[in-house]
mmCIF file of C-alpha atoms in Angstrom:
data_model
loop_
_atom_site.group_PDB
_atom_site.id
_atom_site.type_symbol
_atom_site.label_atom_id
_atom_site.label_comp_id
_atom_site.label_asym_id
_atom_site.label_seq_id
_atom_site.Cartn_x
_atom_site.Cartn_y
_atom_site.Cartn_z
ATOM 1 C CA MET A 1 80.076 81.608 84.643
ATOM 2 C CA ARG A 2 81.323 79.382 87.465
ATOM 3 C CA GLU A 3 83.450 77.360 85.034
ATOM 4 C CA ALA A 4 84.983 80.576 83.670
ATOM 5 C CA ILE A 5 85.861 81.757 87.178
ATOM 6 C CA GLN A 6 87.436 78.385 88.014
ATOM 7 C CA THR A 7 89.484 78.445 84.811
ATOM 8 C CA ALA A 8 90.631 82.003 85.501
ATOM 9 C CA LEU A 9 91.707 81.071 89.036
ATOM 10 C CA GLN A 10 93.625 78.067 87.696
ATOM 11 C CA TRP A 11 95.440 80.243 85.168
ATOM 12 C CA VAL A 12 96.335 82.724 87.907
ATOM 13 C CA MET A 13 97.705 79.915 90.087
ATOM 14 C CA VAL A 14 99.706 78.399 87.221
ATOM 15 C CA LEU A 15 101.235 81.711 86.145
ATOM 16 C CA ALA A 16 102.038 82.684 89.752
ATOM 17 C CA GLY A 17 103.547 79.243 90.343
ATOM 18 C CA ILE A 18 105.728 79.463 87.217
ATOM 19 C CA ALA A 19 106.993 82.915 88.218
ATOM 20 C CA VAL A 20 107.861 81.906 91.787
ATOM 21 C CA THR A 21 109.381 78.568 90.678
ATOM 22 C CA ILE A 22 111.676 80.221 88.140
ATOM 23 C CA TYR A 23 112.660 82.915 90.618
ATOM 24 C CA ARG A 24 113.594 80.363 93.277
ATOM 25 C CA LEU A 25 115.452 78.214 90.722
ATOM 26 C CA VAL A 26 117.742 81.126 89.854
ATOM 27 C CA ASP A 27 118.658 81.488 93.539
ATOM 28 C CA LEU A 28 119.304 77.748 93.847
ATOM 29 C CA ILE A 29 121.579 77.721 90.792
ATOM 30 C CA ARG A 30 123.646 80.440 92.468
ATOM 31 C CA SER A 31 123.720 78.633 95.844
ATOM 32 C CA PRO A 32 122.971 74.952 95.149
ATOM 33 C CA LYS A 33 124.152 73.463 98.484
ATOM 34 C CA LYS A 34 120.902 74.037 100.365
ATOM 35 C CA PRO A 35 118.828 70.837 100.730
ATOM 36 C CA ALA A 36 115.974 72.671 102.452
ATOM 37 C CA MET A 37 115.672 75.179 99.615
ATOM 38 C CA TRP A 38 115.694 72.387 97.037
ATOM 39 C CA ALA A 39 112.800 70.803 98.940
ATOM 40 C CA MET A 40 110.903 74.094 98.787
ATOM 41 C CA TRP A 41 111.589 74.459 95.070
ATOM 42 C CA SER A 42 110.392 70.899 94.428
ATOM 43 C CA GLY A 43 107.186 71.706 96.282
ATOM 44 C CA LEU A 44 106.630 74.846 94.199
ATOM 45 C CA LEU A 45 107.246 72.921 90.969
ATOM 46 C CA LEU A 46 104.859 70.102 91.928
ATOM 47 C CA LEU A 47 102.256 72.628 93.045
ATOM 48 C CA THR A 48 102.352 74.331 89.653
ATOM 49 C CA LEU A 49 102.242 71.013 87.797
ATOM 50 C CA CYS A 50 99.303 69.656 89.789
ATOM 51 C CA VAL A 51 97.224 72.748 88.991
ATOM 52 C CA ALA A 52 98.227 72.606 85.319
ATOM 53 C CA VAL A 53 97.399 68.887 85.046
ATOM 54 C CA GLY A 54 93.927 69.478 86.461
ATOM 55 C CA MET A 55 92.921 72.248 84.047
ATOM 56 C CA LYS A 56 89.782 71.004 82.276
ATOM 57 C CA ALA A 57 90.036 73.815 79.735
ATOM 58 C CA ILE A 58 93.207 72.231 78.296
ATOM 59 C CA TRP A 59 92.547 68.498 78.455
ATOM 60 C CA THR A 60 89.978 65.963 79.586
ATOM 61 C CA LEU A 61 90.679 64.325 82.924
ATOM 62 C CA SER A 62 91.552 60.626 82.504
ATOM 63 C CA ALA A 63 92.355 57.864 84.995
ATOM 64 C CA PRO A 64 96.189 58.222 84.761
ATOM 65 C CA GLN A 65 95.888 62.005 84.854
ATOM 66 C CA PHE A 66 93.680 61.750 87.947
ATOM 67 C CA LEU A 67 96.321 59.720 89.788
ATOM 68 C CA VAL A 68 99.247 61.874 88.639
ATOM 69 C CA GLN A 69 97.539 65.074 89.727
ATOM 70 C CA HIS A 70 96.802 63.718 93.193
ATOM 71 C CA LEU A 71 100.320 62.327 93.595
ATOM 72 C CA PHE A 72 101.713 65.738 92.593
ATOM 73 C CA ILE A 73 99.623 67.374 95.307
ATOM 74 C CA LEU A 74 100.813 64.914 97.956
ATOM 75 C CA GLY A 75 104.406 65.289 96.747
ATOM 76 C CA CYS A 76 104.088 69.069 96.879
ATOM 77 C CA LEU A 77 102.938 69.102 100.505
ATOM 78 C CA GLU A 78 105.502 66.481 101.494
ATOM 79 C CA SER A 79 108.249 68.614 99.890
ATOM 80 C CA PHE A 80 107.125 71.617 101.937
ATOM 81 C CA THR A 81 107.138 69.411 105.042
ATOM 82 C CA TRP A 82 110.723 68.384 104.316
ATOM 83 C CA PHE A 83 111.615 72.039 103.799
ATOM 84 C CA TYR A 84 110.505 72.693 107.355
ATOM 85 C CA LEU A 85 112.193 69.598 108.745
ATOM 86 C CA LEU A 86 115.515 70.255 107.002
ATOM 87 C CA SER A 87 115.430 73.925 108.001
ATOM 88 C CA ILE A 88 114.603 73.200 111.633
ATOM 89 C CA TYR A 89 116.262 69.890 112.428
ATOM 90 C CA GLY A 90 118.871 69.533 109.674
ATOM 91 C CA GLY A 91 120.471 66.153 110.038
ATOM 92 C CA ARG A 92 119.048 65.612 113.522
ATOM 93 C CA GLU A 93 116.337 63.072 114.209
ATOM 94 C CA ARG A 94 112.769 64.231 113.711
ATOM 95 C CA PRO A 95 110.379 64.215 116.672
ATOM 96 C CA ALA A 96 108.367 61.023 117.103
ATOM 97 C CA GLU A 97 105.129 62.902 116.505
ATOM 98 C CA ILE A 98 106.319 64.067 113.077
ATOM 99 C CA ARG A 99 107.476 60.582 112.163
ATOM 100 C CA TRP A 100 104.041 59.196 113.019
ATOM 101 C CA TYR A 101 102.361 61.858 110.892
ATOM 102 C CA GLN A 102 104.560 61.003 107.926
ATOM 103 C CA ALA A 103 104.036 57.265 108.374
ATOM 104 C CA ALA A 104 100.266 57.797 108.363
ATOM 105 C CA MET A 105 100.541 59.926 105.221
ATOM 106 C CA TYR A 106 102.598 57.293 103.365
ATOM 107 C CA LEU A 107 100.143 54.584 104.405
ATOM 108 C CA LEU A 108 97.165 56.608 103.181
ATOM 109 C CA ALA A 109 98.959 57.506 99.935
ATOM 110 C CA GLY A 110 99.636 53.812 99.350
ATOM 111 C CA GLY A 111 95.975 53.042 99.990
ATOM 112 C CA MET A 112 95.029 55.702 97.449
ATOM 113 C CA VAL A 113 97.219 54.150 94.743
ATOM 114 C CA VAL A 114 96.023 50.581 95.458
ATOM 115 C CA THR A 115 92.328 51.460 95.443
ATOM 116 C CA TRP A 116 92.813 53.579 92.313
ATOM 117 C CA GLY A 117 94.407 50.594 90.571
ATOM 118 C CA LEU A 118 91.529 48.333 91.617
ATOM 119 C CA SER A 119 89.067 50.946 90.380
ATOM 120 C CA VAL A 120 90.767 51.045 86.982
ATOM 121 C CA ALA A 121 90.586 47.233 86.813
ATOM 122 C CA PHE A 122 86.990 46.743 88.001
ATOM 123 C CA GLU A 123 85.260 50.115 87.592
ATOM 124 C CA ASN A 124 85.050 52.718 84.849
ATOM 125 C CA PRO A 125 84.029 55.965 86.575
ATOM 126 C CA ASP A 126 83.626 59.342 84.903
ATOM 127 C CA TYR A 127 86.472 61.368 86.403
ATOM 128 C CA LEU A 128 84.797 64.637 85.464
ATOM 129 C CA ASP A 129 81.752 63.747 87.567
ATOM 130 C CA LEU A 130 82.595 61.029 90.061
ATOM 131 C CA ASP A 131 79.660 59.084 91.470
ATOM 132 C CA TYR A 132 80.907 57.969 94.858
ATOM 133 C CA ALA A 133 77.776 55.938 95.601
ATOM 134 C CA ALA A 134 78.109 53.851 92.409
ATOM 135 C CA PHE A 135 81.892 53.339 92.502
ATOM 136 C CA PRO A 136 83.092 52.369 96.001
ATOM 137 C CA LEU A 137 86.709 51.755 94.975
ATOM 138 C CA ILE A 138 87.284 55.236 93.570
ATOM 139 C CA ARG A 139 85.450 56.576 96.626
ATOM 140 C CA ALA A 140 87.918 54.762 98.865
ATOM 141 C CA SER A 141 90.795 56.158 96.807
ATOM 142 C CA VAL A 142 89.502 59.721 97.181
ATOM 143 C CA LEU A 143 88.953 59.262 100.916
ATOM 144 C CA CYS A 144 92.518 57.958 101.366
ATOM 145 C CA TYR A 145 93.882 60.887 99.365
ATOM 146 C CA THR A 146 91.850 63.469 101.289
ATOM 147 C CA ALA A 147 92.893 61.987 104.626
ATOM 148 C CA ALA A 148 96.545 62.038 103.519
ATOM 149 C CA ILE A 149 96.153 65.695 102.538
ATOM 150 C CA GLY A 150 94.670 66.396 105.959
ATOM 151 C CA VAL A 151 97.591 64.743 107.749
ATOM 152 C CA LEU A 152 100.125 66.718 105.712
ATOM 153 C CA LEU A 153 98.309 70.011 106.193
ATOM 154 C CA LEU A 154 97.991 69.395 109.920
ATOM 155 C CA THR A 155 101.736 68.760 110.102
ATOM 156 C CA LEU A 156 102.535 71.919 108.139
ATOM 157 C CA SER A 157 100.066 73.979 110.130
ATOM 158 C CA ARG A 158 101.535 72.933 113.462
ATOM 159 C CA LEU A 159 105.109 73.516 112.308
ATOM 160 C CA SER A 160 104.257 76.927 110.807
ATOM 161 C CA TRP A 161 102.405 78.136 113.868
ATOM 162 C CA LYS A 162 105.019 76.828 116.311
ATOM 163 C CA TRP A 163 107.958 78.494 114.581
ATOM 164 C CA SER A 164 106.107 81.721 113.739
ATOM 165 C CA ARG A 165 106.054 82.520 117.459
ATOM 166 C CA ILE A 166 109.817 82.232 117.912
ATOM 167 C CA ALA A 167 111.201 83.381 114.541
ATOM 168 C CA ASP A 168 113.706 86.193 115.019
ATOM 169 C CA ARG A 169 113.213 87.892 111.637
ATOM 170 C CA VAL A 170 110.096 89.970 111.005
ATOM 171 C CA TRP A 171 109.389 88.811 107.464
ATOM 172 C CA LEU A 172 110.144 85.179 108.295
ATOM 173 C CA ARG A 173 107.603 85.418 111.109
ATOM 174 C CA ARG A 174 105.047 86.981 108.764
ATOM 175 C CA SER A 175 105.781 84.292 106.199
ATOM 176 C CA LEU A 176 105.102 81.527 108.714
ATOM 177 C CA VAL A 177 101.873 83.170 109.867
ATOM 178 C CA THR A 178 100.737 83.444 106.236
ATOM 179 C CA LEU A 179 101.568 79.781 105.668
ATOM 180 C CA THR A 180 99.558 78.898 108.772
ATOM 181 C CA ILE A 181 96.575 80.693 107.235
ATOM 182 C CA SER A 182 97.165 78.840 103.967
ATOM 183 C CA THR A 183 97.237 75.439 105.652
ATOM 184 C CA GLY A 184 94.141 76.445 107.634
ATOM 185 C CA LEU A 185 92.284 76.996 104.360
ATOM 186 C CA GLY A 186 93.574 73.622 103.199
ATOM 187 C CA LEU A 187 92.269 71.923 106.346
ATOM 188 C CA LEU A 188 88.901 73.591 105.774
ATOM 189 C CA TYR A 189 88.844 72.141 102.253
ATOM 190 C CA THR A 190 89.894 68.716 103.571
ATOM 191 C CA ALA A 191 87.163 68.550 106.208
ATOM 192 C CA HIS A 192 84.542 69.678 103.707
ATOM 193 C CA HIS A 193 85.723 67.251 101.000
ATOM 194 C CA LEU A 194 85.633 64.298 103.380
ATOM 195 C CA ALA A 195 82.132 65.216 104.555
ATOM 196 C CA TYR A 196 80.881 65.829 101.000
ATOM 197 C CA THR A 197 82.263 62.503 99.745
ATOM 198 C CA ILE A 198 80.782 60.523 102.632
ATOM 199 C CA LEU A 199 77.376 62.207 102.269
ATOM 200 C CA GLU A 200 77.260 61.416 98.549
ATOM 201 C CA ALA A 201 78.280 57.819 99.273
ATOM 202 C CA ILE A 202 75.293 57.310 101.582
ATOM 203 C CA GLY A 203 72.912 58.920 99.125
ATOM 204 C CA ILE A 204 72.705 62.453 100.524
ATOM 205 C CA THR A 205 73.628 65.018 97.892
ATOM 206 C CA PRO A 206 74.276 68.531 99.253
ATOM 207 C CA SER A 207 72.242 71.338 97.677
ATOM 208 C CA TYR A 208 75.324 73.124 96.307
ATOM 209 C CA PRO A 209 77.931 71.952 93.756
ATOM 210 C CA GLN A 210 81.226 70.536 94.961
ATOM 211 C CA GLY A 211 83.001 73.004 92.663
ATOM 212 C CA LEU A 212 82.532 75.677 95.326
ATOM 213 C CA GLU A 213 85.654 74.209 96.917
ATOM 214 C CA VAL A 214 87.753 75.670 94.100
ATOM 215 C CA PRO A 215 87.884 79.250 95.492
ATOM 216 C CA VAL A 216 89.009 77.854 98.862
ATOM 217 C CA ILE A 217 91.714 75.791 97.163
ATOM 218 C CA ALA A 218 92.781 78.776 95.041
ATOM 219 C CA GLY A 219 92.917 81.000 98.116
ATOM 220 C CA GLY A 220 95.058 78.455 99.951
ATOM 221 C CA VAL A 221 97.448 78.012 97.009
ATOM 222 C CA LEU A 222 97.873 81.747 96.369
ATOM 223 C CA THR A 223 98.325 82.417 100.092
ATOM 224 C CA ALA A 224 100.986 79.697 100.217
ATOM 225 C CA LEU A 225 102.835 81.224 97.253
ATOM 226 C CA ILE A 226 102.737 84.633 98.924
ATOM 227 C CA GLY A 227 103.941 83.203 102.228
ATOM 228 C CA LEU A 228 106.771 81.222 100.671
ATOM 229 C CA SER A 229 108.044 84.255 98.778
ATOM 230 C CA MET A 230 107.674 86.747 101.656
ATOM 231 C CA PRO A 231 111.244 86.383 103.005
ATOM 232 C CA VAL A 232 112.494 87.392 99.533
ATOM 233 C CA TRP A 233 110.361 90.421 98.644
ATOM 234 C CA GLY A 234 109.324 91.446 102.157
ATOM 235 C CA PRO A 235 112.624 93.047 103.245
ATOM 236 C CA ARG A 236 112.836 94.856 99.905
ATOM 237 C CA GLY A 237 109.361 96.245 100.432
ATOM 238 C CA THR A 238 110.373 97.408 103.888
ATOM 239 C CA ALA A 239 113.491 99.054 102.472
ATOM 240 C CA LEU A 240 111.389 100.882 99.876
ATOM 241 C CA ARG A 241 108.936 102.041 102.532
ATOM 242 C CA MET A 242 111.793 103.285 104.726
ATOM 243 C CA LEU A 243 113.318 105.118 101.741
ATOM 244 C CA VAL A 244 110.039 106.984 101.217
ATOM 245 C CA GLU A 245 109.842 107.674 104.959
ATOM 246 C CA TYR A 246 113.415 109.023 105.086
ATOM 247 C CA ARG A 247 112.799 111.382 102.167
ATOM 248 C CA ARG A 248 109.534 112.623 103.609
ATOM 249 C CA SER A 249 111.158 113.299 106.988
ATOM 250 C CA TYR A 250 114.064 115.033 105.236
ATOM 251 C CA ARG A 251 111.623 117.426 103.548
ATOM 252 C CA GLU A 252 109.682 117.999 106.767
ATOM 253 C CA LEU A 253 112.844 119.101 108.585
ATOM 254 C CA GLU A 254 113.724 121.566 105.826
ATOM 255 C CA PRO A 255 112.180 124.668 107.555
ATOM 256 C CA LEU A 256 114.019 123.976 110.815
ATOM 257 C CA TRP A 257 117.295 123.347 109.030
ATOM 258 C CA GLN A 258 117.016 126.544 106.987
ATOM 259 C CA ALA A 259 116.258 128.601 110.102
ATOM 260 C CA PHE A 260 119.281 127.270 111.993
ATOM 261 C CA THR A 261 121.683 127.411 109.061
ATOM 262 C CA ALA A 262 120.637 131.036 108.436
ATOM 263 C CA ALA A 263 121.451 131.841 112.071
ATOM 264 C CA GLN A 264 124.549 129.635 112.269
ATOM 265 C CA PRO A 265 125.924 128.921 108.751
ATOM 266 C CA ALA A 266 128.833 126.957 110.216
ATOM 267 C CA ILE A 267 126.598 124.034 111.217
ATOM 268 C CA ALA A 268 126.059 123.065 107.548
ATOM 269 C CA LEU A 269 128.952 120.842 106.540
ATOM 270 C CA GLU A 270 130.425 121.500 103.123
ATOM 271 C CA ALA A 271 130.460 117.897 101.906
ATOM 272 C CA ARG A 272 126.836 117.037 101.219
ATOM 273 C CA PRO A 273 125.693 113.421 101.508
ATOM 274 C CA PRO A 274 125.038 111.486 98.272
ATOM 275 C CA LYS A 275 121.498 111.807 96.955
ATOM 276 C CA TRP A 276 120.958 108.056 96.936
ATOM 277 C CA ASP A 277 121.691 107.681 100.673
ATOM 278 C CA SER A 278 118.470 109.132 102.083
ATOM 279 C CA GLU A 279 119.001 107.656 105.538
ATOM 280 C CA PHE A 280 122.420 109.280 105.947
ATOM 281 C CA ALA A 281 121.130 112.603 104.575
ATOM 282 C CA LEU A 282 118.235 112.605 107.047
ATOM 283 C CA TYR A 283 120.419 111.851 110.042
ATOM 284 C CA ARG A 284 122.947 114.466 108.930
ATOM 285 C CA ARG A 285 120.174 117.043 108.771
ATOM 286 C CA ALA A 286 118.888 116.077 112.231
ATOM 287 C CA ILE A 287 122.385 116.320 113.731
ATOM 288 C CA GLU A 288 122.972 119.725 112.115
ATOM 289 C CA ILE A 289 119.698 121.026 113.573
ATOM 290 C CA MET A 290 120.616 119.826 117.054
ATOM 291 C CA ASP A 291 124.084 121.345 116.589
ATOM 292 C CA GLY A 292 122.403 124.670 115.779
ATOM 293 C CA ARG A 293 120.309 124.356 118.928
ATOM 294 C CA SER A 294 123.435 123.716 120.957
ATOM 295 C CA ARG A 295 125.154 126.822 119.555
ATOM 296 C CA LEU A 296 122.131 128.943 120.465
ATOM 297 C CA ARG A 297 121.653 127.424 123.889
ATOM 298 C CA GLY A 298 122.473 130.717 125.610
ATOM 299 C CA TRP A 299 119.373 132.268 124.021
ATOM 300 C CA LEU A 300 117.021 129.447 125.023
ATOM 301 C CA ASP A 301 115.010 131.416 127.563
ATOM 302 C CA PRO A 302 113.368 129.404 130.404
ATOM 303 C CA GLU A 303 110.764 132.149 130.833
ATOM 304 C CA VAL A 304 109.767 131.811 127.201
ATOM 305 C CA ALA A 305 109.571 128.053 127.681
ATOM 306 C CA HIS A 306 107.267 128.479 130.695
ATOM 307 C CA ALA A 307 104.976 130.916 128.869
ATOM 308 C CA ALA A 308 104.901 128.672 125.791
ATOM 309 C CA GLU A 309 104.002 125.663 127.936
ATOM 310 C CA GLN A 310 101.052 127.494 129.470
ATOM 311 C CA ALA A 311 99.848 128.621 126.043
ATOM 312 C CA ALA A 312 100.230 125.112 124.602
ATOM 313 C CA LYS A 313 98.249 123.565 127.456
ATOM 314 C CA ALA A 314 95.547 126.157 126.910
ATOM 315 C CA ARG A 315 95.297 124.909 123.310
ATOM 316 C CA GLY A 316 94.841 121.345 124.530
ATOM 317 C CA LEU A 317 98.301 120.027 123.638
ATOM 318 C CA GLU A 318 99.822 117.321 125.785
ATOM 319 C CA GLY A 319 102.529 114.686 125.816
ATOM 320 C CA ALA A 320 105.113 114.719 123.035
ATOM 321 C CA GLU A 321 103.174 117.330 121.044
ATOM 322 C CA LEU A 322 103.259 119.684 124.049
ATOM 323 C CA VAL A 323 107.039 119.282 124.457
ATOM 324 C CA ALA A 324 107.600 119.764 120.700
ATOM 325 C CA ALA A 325 105.420 122.905 120.587
ATOM 326 C CA VAL A 326 107.318 124.444 123.524
ATOM 327 C CA GLU A 327 110.652 123.561 121.923
ATOM 328 C CA ALA A 328 109.596 125.149 118.616
ATOM 329 C CA GLU A 329 108.573 128.359 120.385
ATOM 330 C CA VAL A 330 111.820 128.526 122.365
ATOM 331 C CA TRP A 331 113.851 127.985 119.185
ATOM 332 C CA ARG A 332 111.865 130.637 117.339
ATOM 333 C CA HIS A 333 112.569 133.140 120.130
ATOM 334 C CA ALA A 334 116.257 132.174 120.402
ATOM 335 C CA ILE A 335 116.886 132.559 116.658
ATOM 336 C CA ALA A 336 115.146 135.967 116.652
ATOM 337 C CA ALA A 337 117.085 137.121 119.730
ATOM 338 C CA HIS A 338 120.377 135.961 118.235
ATOM 339 C CA ALA A 339 119.608 137.742 114.953
ATOM 340 C CA ALA A 340 118.854 140.959 116.893
ATOM 341 C CA GLN A 341 122.211 140.525 118.693
ATOM 342 C CA ALA A 342 120.431 140.518 122.020
ATOM 343 C CA ALA A 343 122.334 139.547 125.119
ATOM 344 C CA GLU A 344 122.016 136.030 126.431
ATOM 345 C CA PRO A 345 119.041 136.034 128.833
ATOM 346 C CA SER A 346 120.649 134.189 131.744
ATOM 347 C CA GLU A 347 123.015 131.438 132.725
ATOM 348 C CA LYS A 348 120.115 129.016 132.969
ATOM 349 C CA VAL A 349 120.214 126.677 129.995
ATOM 350 C CA LEU A 350 117.312 124.447 128.976
ATOM 351 C CA THR A 351 118.127 120.763 128.887
ATOM 352 C CA GLU A 352 118.110 118.987 125.538
ATOM 353 C CA PRO A 353 115.086 116.894 124.550
ATOM 354 C CA ALA A 354 115.126 113.397 126.022
ATOM 355 C CA THR A 355 116.115 111.627 122.813
ATOM 356 C CA GLY A 356 119.637 110.716 123.908
ATOM 357 C CA ASN A 357 121.910 109.400 121.189
ATOM 358 C CA ASN A 358 119.054 107.584 119.498
ATOM 359 C CA LEU A 359 118.940 109.099 116.021
ATOM 360 C CA ALA A 360 115.568 107.557 115.190
ATOM 361 C CA ALA A 361 114.037 109.068 118.347
ATOM 362 C CA MET A 362 115.703 112.394 117.526
ATOM 363 C CA VAL A 363 114.194 112.440 114.027
ATOM 364 C CA LYS A 364 110.767 111.507 115.394
ATOM 365 C CA PHE A 365 110.938 114.392 117.879
ATOM 366 C CA LEU A 366 112.214 116.878 115.286
ATOM 367 C CA ARG A 367 109.323 116.015 112.972
ATOM 368 C CA LEU A 368 106.927 117.043 115.745
ATOM 369 C CA VAL A 369 108.903 120.248 116.286
ATOM 370 C CA ALA A 370 108.843 120.955 112.531
ATOM 371 C CA ALA A 371 105.065 120.521 112.498
ATOM 372 C CA ALA A 372 104.722 122.955 115.423
ATOM 373 C CA TRP A 373 107.123 125.326 113.658
ATOM 374 C CA GLN A 374 104.698 125.629 110.740
ATOM 375 C CA ARG A 375 101.814 126.636 113.003
ATOM 376 C CA PRO A 376 101.222 130.183 114.316
ATOM 377 C CA PRO A 377 103.420 131.118 117.326
ATOM 378 C CA LEU A 378 102.153 130.285 120.781
ATOM 379 C CA ILE A 379 103.348 133.628 122.137
ATOM 380 C CA PRO A 380 102.591 136.835 120.215
ATOM 381 C CA SER A 381 105.786 138.571 119.102
#
């Protein structure tokens, strides 16, 4: 069962990696002069290849395959590191701290390759079930690799977290936070793998299989793929959500708009907005409603407003809902008085709601008024 779950997770990672890699490649072919994006694409490609190379369901893990897979993983993380560095510093010199991190990683990667070569020459371990106590050279190779992974993940984690706090775009900030979580999972795997390897080397075998690391690795890889692709699909998701929000608000304002256009047909402009432009249609509707209010301002009775306020407070309304309920009652009375051709009540005119020229604030307020409009009147007719 555990092997089936691991295989399924590997297939998910490979298929997700192929999809994201192809998607990013199409963008790079269109705009090839972006070194940072080429570094990201290289990291995605190596990430997909390293998972594919390690799939036991397809082929048996051999000594060369073991080394290639681990080099792919290191190359993947180093590519992502260069994506950050090229994006942030461009051609400028990297900070000394980053240079030291990279030097340590290259040194550890070299130690991994050397000890792996010595292991191939003098040892013959089973790569499907490595015995770290019996084969010290392959143990040293794995420890060098794991330490190199830790250095790279620490570098990526610090860069992601640092720039997530100052990124000016919402989805870029979310992407960096997600990548910080991904590298955090990777650091958790690294610390556990180092401890597990050392314990086995000294003859202490933990009571659980080492394969339990696979879900953590899979979670880190999938989280990284999501984070790396967020700046692409995130804004589109936001646009879709706003489209749904615009259309819902447009429908909610329908009763108010019909009431005002019935009282003042001139406020409805003849040229209707295109159906595909929901944002423009919504703002047009909001402006027409406020135009209708302005034309009926002589019938906006302050006494009605005062009575409606007292009734609304008695019902427990407060804040913006209180103001919206009073406004709805005043509008209801003004439209009825205008339809009955009643005289304007007085020269006192109620001030407009405090939304200013902010259309978004105006729509938010009108939605509250529309909700109050649907409820029973505060003042009996």
